[in-house]
Each structure stands twice: as structure tokens, then as C-alpha cells.
Tab-separated table of C-alpha atoms in Angstrom:
chain	number	residue	atom	x	y	z
A	79	ARG	CA	12.426	-5.192	25.314
A	80	ALA	CA	9.811	-7.890	24.759
A	81	VAL	CA	9.982	-7.304	20.990
A	82	VAL	CA	13.761	-7.481	21.021
A	83	ASN	CA	13.773	-10.706	23.050
A	84	ARG	CA	11.216	-12.267	20.734
A	85	TYR	CA	12.965	-11.574	17.443
A	86	ARG	CA	16.655	-11.743	18.340
A	87	PRO	CA	16.722	-15.576	18.218
A	88	LEU	CA	15.258	-15.486	14.710
A	89	VAL	CA	17.930	-13.045	13.591
A	90	GLU	CA	20.661	-15.194	15.135
A	91	GLU	CA	19.266	-18.265	13.332
A	92	ASP	CA	19.321	-16.274	10.058
A	93	ALA	CA	15.560	-16.828	9.789
A	94	ILE	CA	14.934	-13.111	9.209
A	95	SER	CA	17.183	-10.370	7.867
A	96	GLY	CA	15.877	-7.506	9.973
A	97	GLN	CA	12.810	-5.926	11.510
A	98	GLU	CA	10.165	-3.328	10.759
A	99	TYR	CA	8.735	-1.161	13.536
A	100	ASP	CA	5.256	0.354	13.218
A	101	ALA	CA	5.689	3.921	14.392
A	102	ALA	CA	2.318	5.242	13.258
A	103	LEU	CA	0.820	5.557	16.720
A	104	ALA	CA	3.898	5.601	18.910
A	105	ALA	CA	4.773	8.601	21.037
A	106	ALA	CA	8.012	10.346	20.099
A	107	ARG	CA	10.113	9.298	23.091
A	108	GLU	CA	8.701	5.769	23.108
A	109	ALA	CA	9.405	5.249	19.416
A	110	GLU	CA	12.972	6.525	19.601
A	111	ALA	CA	13.767	4.488	22.728
A	112	ASN	CA	12.313	1.306	21.272
A	113	VAL	CA	14.037	1.718	17.924
A	114	ALA	CA	17.371	2.516	19.560
A	115	GLN	CA	17.160	-0.651	21.662
A	116	ILE	CA	16.256	-2.801	18.681
A	117	ARG	CA	19.100	-1.270	16.659
A	118	ALA	CA	21.566	-1.995	19.465
A	119	GLN	CA	20.472	-5.626	19.648
A	120	LEU	CA	20.718	-6.059	15.878
A	121	ASP	CA	24.201	-4.542	15.952
A	122	ALA	CA	25.156	-6.962	18.720
A	123	VAL	CA	24.125	-9.887	16.515
A	124	SER	CA	26.030	-8.304	13.613
A	125	ALA	CA	29.174	-8.322	15.728
A	126	GLN	CA	28.759	-12.081	16.171
A	127	THR	CA	27.782	-13.036	12.619
A	128	GLY	CA	29.425	-10.391	10.470
A	129	GLU	CA	26.082	-9.828	8.735
A	130	GLN	CA	24.268	-6.508	8.527
A	131	TYR	CA	20.602	-6.422	9.584
A	132	GLU	CA	18.067	-3.934	8.317
A	133	LEU	CA	15.783	-1.969	10.624
A	134	SER	CA	12.914	-0.083	9.023
A	135	ILE	CA	9.787	1.581	10.294
A	136	ALA	CA	6.304	1.939	8.838
A	137	CYS	CA	5.667	5.621	9.406
A	138	PRO	CA	2.624	7.906	9.025
A	139	ALA	CA	1.974	10.600	6.442
A	140	GLY	CA	-0.837	12.531	8.144
A	141	PRO	CA	0.369	15.949	9.327
A	142	THR	CA	-1.188	15.557	12.781
A	143	THR	CA	0.184	12.041	13.375
A	144	LEU	CA	3.646	13.132	12.270
A	145	LEU	CA	3.850	15.284	15.379
A	146	ASN	CA	4.191	12.082	17.426
A	147	LEU	CA	7.618	11.303	16.023
A	148	ASP	CA	11.084	12.697	16.643
A	149	LEU	CA	12.257	12.078	13.093
A	150	ALA	CA	15.712	13.546	13.621
A	151	GLY	CA	16.174	11.311	16.668
A	152	LEU	CA	15.033	8.212	14.800
A	153	ALA	CA	17.058	8.755	11.633
A	154	PRO	CA	20.451	7.494	12.910
A	155	HIS	CA	18.939	4.148	13.947
A	156	ILE	CA	16.789	3.460	10.892
A	157	ASP	CA	17.777	2.050	7.514
A	158	TYR	CA	14.491	2.830	5.766
A	159	PHE	CA	11.466	4.968	6.604
A	160	ASN	CA	8.557	3.284	4.796
A	161	LEU	CA	6.165	6.190	4.420
A	162	MET	CA	2.516	5.119	4.475
A	163	SER	CA	1.514	7.944	2.156
A	164	TYR	CA	-2.120	6.908	1.760
A	165	ASP	CA	-5.309	6.893	3.877
A	166	LEU	CA	-5.005	10.676	3.971
A	167	TRP	CA	-8.785	10.898	3.522
A	168	GLY	CA	-11.458	8.331	4.286
A	169	GLY	CA	-14.757	7.710	6.010
A	170	TRP	CA	-13.353	9.340	9.155
A	171	SER	CA	-12.930	12.648	7.279
A	172	GLU	CA	-15.606	15.336	7.341
A	173	HIS	CA	-15.483	15.730	3.560
A	174	THR	CA	-14.619	13.519	0.608
A	175	GLY	CA	-11.041	13.828	-0.560
A	176	PHE	CA	-8.054	12.053	-2.056
A	177	ASN	CA	-6.770	8.838	-0.526
A	178	ALA	CA	-3.267	9.725	-1.727
A	179	GLY	CA	-3.217	12.964	-3.697
A	180	LEU	CA	0.326	13.812	-4.723
A	181	TYR	CA	0.060	17.588	-4.290
A	182	ALA	CA	-2.211	20.063	-2.534
A	183	THR	CA	-5.077	21.612	-4.486
A	184	ASP	CA	-6.376	25.176	-4.503
A	185	ASP	CA	-9.913	24.096	-3.644
A	186	VAL	CA	-9.094	21.839	-0.675
A	187	PRO	CA	-11.246	22.536	2.430
A	188	ALA	CA	-9.645	24.727	5.088
A	189	GLY	CA	-7.553	22.734	7.529
A	190	TYR	CA	-6.683	19.977	5.055
A	191	GLU	CA	-3.944	21.755	3.110
A	192	GLY	CA	-1.263	19.384	4.416
A	193	PHE	CA	-3.058	16.143	3.597
A	194	ASN	CA	-1.083	15.161	0.495
A	195	VAL	CA	1.926	13.019	-0.329
A	196	HIS	CA	4.319	15.815	-1.294
A	197	THR	CA	3.832	17.644	1.998
A	198	ALA	CA	4.511	14.430	3.920
A	199	VAL	CA	7.672	13.665	1.946
A	200	GLN	CA	9.022	17.188	2.364
A	201	THR	CA	8.237	17.129	6.091
A	202	TYR	CA	10.354	14.010	6.546
A	203	LEU	CA	13.226	15.424	4.497
A	204	SER	CA	13.185	18.777	6.279
A	205	SER	CA	13.012	17.029	9.676
A	206	GLY	CA	16.296	15.212	9.258
A	207	VAL	CA	15.437	12.021	7.371
A	208	PRO	CA	17.978	11.491	4.550
A	209	LYS	CA	16.389	11.058	1.129
A	210	GLU	CA	18.258	7.782	0.613
A	211	LYS	CA	16.359	6.372	3.611
A	212	LEU	CA	12.863	7.505	2.622
A	213	VAL	CA	10.650	4.984	0.799
A	214	MET	CA	7.389	6.382	-0.568
A	215	GLY	CA	4.255	4.267	-0.248
A	216	VAL	CA	1.605	4.044	-2.962
A	217	PRO	CA	-1.871	2.485	-2.667
A	218	PHE	CA	-3.221	-0.277	-4.855
A	219	TYR	CA	-6.719	0.472	-3.581
A	220	GLY	CA	-9.259	3.261	-3.248
A	221	ARG	CA	-11.377	4.824	-0.511
A	222	GLY	CA	-15.107	5.354	-1.068
A	223	PHE	CA	-17.794	7.652	0.331
A	224	LYS	CA	-21.598	7.471	0.129
A	225	GLY	CA	-24.329	10.097	0.356
A	226	VAL	CA	-22.154	12.515	-1.626
A	227	PRO	CA	-23.859	15.430	-3.449
A	228	ALA	CA	-23.025	16.065	-7.090
A	229	THR	CA	-21.386	19.450	-6.437
A	230	ASN	CA	-17.819	19.544	-7.804
A	231	ASP	CA	-18.399	16.010	-9.132
A	232	GLY	CA	-18.397	14.687	-5.573
A	233	LEU	CA	-14.976	16.027	-4.595
A	234	TYR	CA	-14.516	17.831	-1.251
A	235	GLN	CA	-18.176	17.332	-0.358
A	236	PRO	CA	-19.891	16.211	2.856
A	237	HIS	CA	-20.869	12.545	3.017
A	238	THR	CA	-22.921	10.180	5.152
A	239	GLY	CA	-20.422	7.333	5.528
A	240	VAL	CA	-18.827	4.655	3.372
A	241	PRO	CA	-20.241	2.195	0.803
A	242	PRO	CA	-19.705	-1.580	1.097
A	243	GLY	CA	-16.328	-1.758	-0.676
A	244	THR	CA	-14.591	-4.884	-1.952
A	245	TRP	CA	-13.652	-6.750	1.221
A	246	GLU	CA	-14.489	-4.181	3.876
A	247	PRO	CA	-16.619	-1.006	4.007
A	248	GLY	CA	-15.116	1.877	2.060
A	249	PHE	CA	-12.081	-0.065	0.797
A	250	TYR	CA	-11.827	-1.003	-2.901
A	251	ASP	CA	-9.152	-3.223	-4.464
A	252	TYR	CA	-7.859	-1.784	-7.730
A	253	THR	CA	-8.778	-5.034	-9.489
A	254	ASP	CA	-12.385	-4.545	-8.406
A	255	LEU	CA	-12.358	-0.875	-9.386
A	256	ALA	CA	-10.928	-1.530	-12.847
A	257	ALA	CA	-13.428	-4.288	-13.561
A	258	ASN	CA	-16.628	-3.047	-11.968
A	259	TYR	CA	-16.494	0.695	-11.302
A	260	VAL	CA	-14.273	2.442	-13.849
A	261	PRO	CA	-16.450	1.223	-16.759
A	262	ILE	CA	-19.649	2.447	-15.048
A	263	PHE	CA	-18.825	5.481	-12.913
A	264	GLU	CA	-17.745	8.796	-14.377
A	265	LYS	CA	-14.006	9.267	-14.086
A	266	PHE	CA	-12.317	12.588	-13.271
A	267	TRP	CA	-8.699	13.740	-13.033
A	268	HIS	CA	-7.398	16.503	-10.798
A	269	PRO	CA	-4.651	18.540	-12.514
A	270	ASP	CA	-3.090	19.577	-9.196
A	271	ALA	CA	-3.378	16.421	-7.080
A	272	LEU	CA	-2.447	14.302	-10.150
A	273	VAL	CA	-4.771	11.457	-9.184
A	274	PRO	CA	-8.164	10.286	-10.488
A	275	TRP	CA	-11.507	9.824	-8.764
A	276	LEU	CA	-14.830	8.249	-9.665
A	277	TYR	CA	-18.334	9.570	-9.084
A	278	ASP	CA	-21.774	8.017	-9.534
A	279	ALA	CA	-24.414	10.743	-9.296
A	280	ALA	CA	-27.322	8.300	-9.288
A	281	ASN	CA	-26.070	6.477	-6.202
A	282	GLN	CA	-24.113	9.431	-4.751
A	283	ILE	CA	-20.887	7.463	-4.392
A	284	MET	CA	-17.420	8.985	-4.756
A	285	ILE	CA	-14.243	6.861	-4.850
A	286	SER	CA	-10.676	8.172	-4.657
A	287	TYR	CA	-8.001	5.804	-5.975
A	288	ASP	CA	-4.755	5.474	-7.935
A	289	ASP	CA	-4.475	4.089	-11.467
A	290	PRO	CA	-1.507	3.293	-13.750
A	291	GLU	CA	-1.162	6.942	-14.761
A	292	SER	CA	-1.029	8.317	-11.213
A	293	ILE	CA	1.221	5.449	-10.068
A	294	GLY	CA	3.579	6.279	-12.935
A	295	ILE	CA	3.623	9.948	-11.933
A	296	LYS	CA	4.464	8.979	-8.357
A	297	ALA	CA	7.288	6.777	-9.598
A	298	ASP	CA	8.604	9.774	-11.552
A	299	TYR	CA	8.377	11.829	-8.341
A	300	ILE	CA	10.462	9.222	-6.497
A	301	MET	CA	13.126	9.394	-9.206
A	302	GLU	CA	13.033	13.186	-9.407
A	303	HIS	CA	13.535	13.582	-5.656
A	304	ASP	CA	16.077	10.737	-5.509
A	305	LEU	CA	14.199	8.859	-2.788
A	306	ALA	CA	15.140	5.348	-1.690
A	307	GLY	CA	12.333	3.674	-3.605
A	308	ALA	CA	8.689	2.642	-3.408
A	309	MET	CA	6.550	0.290	-1.385
A	310	PHE	CA	2.842	-0.398	-1.699
A	311	TRP	CA	-0.256	-1.720	0.008
A	312	ASP	CA	-0.940	-4.298	-1.124
A	313	LEU	CA	-0.056	-7.037	-3.600
A	314	SER	CA	-3.427	-8.794	-3.308
A	315	CYS	CA	-5.237	-5.679	-4.619
A	316	GLN	CA	-4.122	-6.312	-8.196
A	317	HIS	CA	-3.955	-9.108	-10.768
A	318	PRO	CA	-1.673	-9.380	-13.825
A	319	GLY	CA	-4.162	-7.604	-16.089
A	320	THR	CA	-4.047	-4.541	-13.829
A	321	ALA	CA	-0.424	-4.839	-12.708
A	322	LEU	CA	0.242	-1.560	-10.930
A	323	SER	CA	3.446	-3.088	-9.568
A	324	GLY	CA	4.614	-3.457	-13.159
A	325	VAL	CA	4.209	0.290	-13.667
A	326	LEU	CA	6.401	0.945	-10.630
A	327	ALA	CA	9.009	-1.560	-11.758
A	328	GLN	CA	9.151	-0.122	-15.270
A	329	LYS	CA	9.396	3.482	-14.126
A	330	LEU	CA	11.935	2.870	-11.367
A	331	ALA	CA	14.080	0.947	-13.849
A	332	GLY	CA	14.244	4.108	-15.943
A	333	ASP	CA	12.215	2.717	-18.839
A	334	PRO	CA	10.808	5.765	-20.707
A	335	THR	CA	8.195	3.708	-22.586
A	336	ASP	CA	4.630	4.819	-21.956
A	337	VAL	CA	2.817	2.496	-19.609
A	338	THR	CA	0.055	0.577	-21.375
A	339	PRO	CA	-3.332	1.160	-19.732
A	340	PRO	CA	-4.800	-1.907	-18.021
A	341	CYS	CA	-6.885	-4.205	-20.171
A	342	THR	CA	-10.594	-4.693	-19.629
A	343	PRO	CA	-11.354	-7.983	-17.827
A	344	GLY	CA	-13.133	-10.297	-20.249
A	345	GLU	CA	-11.258	-9.053	-23.310
A	346	ALA	CA	-9.108	-11.536	-25.211
A	347	GLY	CA	-5.844	-12.071	-23.336
A	348	CYS	CA	-6.963	-10.136	-20.257
A	349	PRO	CA	-7.245	-12.086	-16.991
A	350	CYS	CA	-10.420	-11.990	-14.947
A	351	PRO	CA	-10.430	-10.302	-11.544
A	352	ALA	CA	-9.625	-12.503	-8.569
A	353	GLY	CA	-12.598	-14.651	-7.651
A	354	PHE	CA	-14.259	-14.627	-11.091
A	355	THR	CA	-14.031	-16.668	-14.281
A	356	GLY	CA	-15.843	-17.149	-17.601
A	357	SER	CA	-15.690	-15.392	-20.965
A	358	ASP	CA	-17.178	-12.212	-19.480
A	359	CYS	CA	-15.560	-12.579	-16.029
A	360	THR	CA	-18.919	-12.606	-14.268
A	361	THR	CA	-18.965	-16.202	-12.992
A	362	PRO	CA	-17.848	-16.421	-9.333
A	363	ILE	CA	-15.187	-19.008	-8.556
A	364	THR	CA	-16.539	-21.284	-5.854
A	365	ASP	CA	-14.224	-22.259	-3.063
A	366	PRO	CA	-12.866	-25.814	-3.180
A	367	PRO	CA	-14.545	-28.384	-0.925
A	368	ASN	CA	-13.377	-29.393	2.521
A	369	GLY	CA	-11.430	-26.167	3.073
A	370	GLU	CA	-8.769	-27.115	0.507
A	371	CYS	CA	-6.867	-24.480	-1.449
A	372	ASP	CA	-6.776	-23.909	-5.177
A	373	PRO	CA	-3.456	-22.746	-6.682
A	374	LEU	CA	-3.382	-19.440	-8.545
A	375	ASN	CA	-0.801	-18.583	-11.162
A	376	ALA	CA	1.614	-15.878	-10.081
A	377	ASP	CA	2.897	-13.513	-12.751
A	378	PRO	CA	6.640	-14.406	-12.939
A	379	GLN	CA	7.590	-11.198	-14.761
A	380	THR	CA	5.952	-9.001	-12.142
A	381	THR	CA	7.374	-11.141	-9.336
A	382	SER	CA	10.887	-10.855	-10.734
A	383	ALA	CA	10.618	-7.101	-11.185
A	384	LEU	CA	9.320	-6.656	-7.658
A	385	SER	CA	12.162	-8.643	-6.149
A	386	GLU	CA	14.849	-6.862	-8.143
A	387	LEU	CA	13.613	-3.293	-8.286
A	388	LEU	CA	11.493	-2.822	-5.187
A	389	ARG	CA	13.524	-5.004	-2.845
A	390	LEU	CA	10.531	-7.067	-1.867
A	391	ALA	CA	11.274	-10.316	-0.124
A	392	VAL	CA	8.403	-12.146	-1.768
A	393	ARG	CA	9.123	-15.742	-2.690
A	394	PHE	CA	6.381	-17.241	-4.833
A	395	TYR	CA	6.239	-20.964	-4.367
A	396	GLY	CA	2.673	-20.625	-5.643
A	397	ALA	CA	-0.109	-18.379	-4.394
A	398	GLN	CA	-3.328	-19.830	-3.085
A	399	ARG	CA	-6.809	-18.560	-2.317
A	400	CYS	CA	-8.608	-20.362	0.459
A	401	GLY	CA	-11.937	-20.265	2.207
A	402	ASP	CA	-14.787	-17.795	2.222
A	403	ASN	CA	-12.458	-14.956	3.267
A	404	HIS	CA	-10.476	-15.219	0.001
A	405	ASN	CA	-7.245	-15.314	2.008
A	406	TRP	CA	-4.091	-15.100	-0.091
A	407	LEU	CA	-1.509	-17.584	1.119
A	408	LEU	CA	2.043	-17.234	-0.153
A	409	ALA	CA	4.667	-19.915	0.367
A	410	THR	CA	5.123	-22.137	3.381
A	411	ASN	CA	7.730	-20.619	5.674
A	412	PRO	CA	10.432	-22.774	7.330
A	413	TYR	CA	8.542	-22.901	10.611
A	414	GLY	CA	5.137	-23.837	9.205
A	415	ASP	CA	3.409	-21.008	11.057
A	416	GLN	CA	-0.298	-20.489	10.490
A	417	CYS	CA	-0.133	-17.182	8.645
A	418	HIS	CA	-2.434	-15.303	6.321
A	419	LEU	CA	-2.694	-11.918	4.667
A	420	GLU	CA	-6.324	-11.079	5.326
A	421	ASP	CA	-8.479	-10.996	8.440
A	422	GLY	CA	-10.143	-14.256	9.367
A	423	PRO	CA	-9.052	-17.695	10.545
A	424	ALA	CA	-5.794	-19.076	9.211
A	425	MET	CA	-6.502	-21.689	6.539
A	426	ALA	CA	-3.094	-23.247	5.972
A	427	PRO	CA	0.624	-22.630	6.511
A	428	GLY	CA	1.634	-19.413	4.772
A	429	VAL	CA	4.296	-16.771	4.792
A	430	ASP	CA	4.798	-13.966	7.295
């Protein structure tokens, strides 16, 4: 009720067009009751305004977490189920594995057979969620493990924890991976899971991630199974030279052209990763003085494709990077709220 009371005025003022409910940790009865109440309130506003308001949920892909939800009970109230089909393996897992493997593999450790995207999608469909309401999530990042023996090239092996990562332990932006790890680590491809992984035997580090090829295959899967579409986490994990969102846009538009592999940062015409500059992309960009922000160029082609094909309500009035946290600030919203997209203190007005 508190959530409903908080957001209903914004809906009535036409400040937002709907709501998303995070159902990942909610108990089944709690989630259904909350969603039903929110749906009823949105419908009440619709009766006044004549507008239709979307209600979506961010929902889990892990087979154990799925047990928390009454999917059949939720389906009538929900417009879109945004499936967080990633983080299936990570530092919390006993063995290394795929962050978002598409299919199960024959050599997966016992007890982990259901930790893959296809199983999650089919569970939702078989539990009463219509395919036209199911949006499949894809990651623009990887999960890393340290202390990994070289057996099986680091896959499905015990580990001792997680390496430093890009912004937080164990978490690697794709931009960082493409620039600093793919050229150095040995790359492998699993013919069943249809995703790559990296392994460095000298440092015993294994990283599971998605690249343009695996993202393209997942887009094909979405089309093949006639799902509602794709969503991803998150936009700040890429730059135009490694535009994974462009792969999704191209595939979901039905373009049969092969996706061009990402360029190598530092090559002619290839942008440097976020935070770096120079001919070889090795010079760190220093933050502007006095806490000011420096504008970054948004890729208009990617932005347009995202808005049209992935239904993303992202309005680029200019993206900015501020402060030591490298916060990405997008557009000032009408209320001037202090918002940001990364952990850390808010630097300037942003977008929700």
C-alpha cells in the first residue's frame, strides 16, 4: 500500500507511464497481493485519464528462487515479466560456471542442471506466463572467479573467491573485458551453453561473460520462441565500439547480416573504453575539478535503435561521467531529483 500511495500521484500527473515491481525475493502470496493492488490502482487511474499504464516485474531466473513466485497468479496482473536471466553462477557458487549460459551442458556439476537461461524461460512459459509477456534479460558484463585450477580450462572447477573486477569484486563490464582481458586471456566457447569464457592459467582466473556472438544467438532464441523482447543489464557496461545493444537491435529487427565483431580499442576509428584516452587507450581520463561533470558523446544510432526496438525509455540529453565513482548521469528529470546509476553519492541531477 505504501508503494501504491507513493507512485499513484506521479501516474496521475503523467510523470511516469507505469511501474516495475522487483519480485526476485518476494514470497509468492506477498508478490501476488502487492502486484494485484498496484494493478488495481493503475486501472483506477486509467478510468480517470483514459490512458493505459504498464505494470512489469523484474523476476528471477534461478530455479530455487523461482519457487517463491506464483507465476500463474501473477500473470493476469502483469504486462511484462522482465526475466533477469543472468547471475546464474558467481562467487557465491561452489564451482565456476556460466553467468548466463543459454542451455544446459552435459558436464555441469550435479545439482546445477537447471541453472541456464533456456530452463528459466521454459519454466515461466509452462507455469502460465504467456510468451508475449516474457522479456528475456541478457548481461553486458561477466562474472569472475580466482584460485581456479586449470582442469577443463577453468570451467566447473572449485575456486577461492572473486578477483577485483571492473567496479566491484567479481563483476566485469564488457568494455573492460574487450579491451583488457580478451586480448590477454585464453578464450573458449562452449558448444552446448553457446557462450564464451576466459581463462588465465598463470593467475588462475576464470571469467564467464557474453560477447556479440552469444548475444546474437540469444536474440535469435527470442525470435525463435516468439518472446516479447529483450532487456539488459546494463547500458553503462558498453561503449559504441563494443555496442552489444546494437547486436540486439539488429537481430530483433530481423536483419540477417552477420554482426561485425567489436573493434579493438586503440585501432583507427575504434573508441577507447570509458575512462581512458590516447592513441593506445591507456591514458586515464582525470575527473574534472571541483566535482564538475564532463559530457560524453552518446551514440545516436544505438540510442535510436534501443528506443524503437527494445522499448527503452532512455532519453539522451547528453550523458555525463562525474566524480571518482565514474557515475553515469543521464538527463535531468522534470523534478530535478538527485539520481545516479552507480553506488556512491549523487553528483548532480540525473534520471531515474
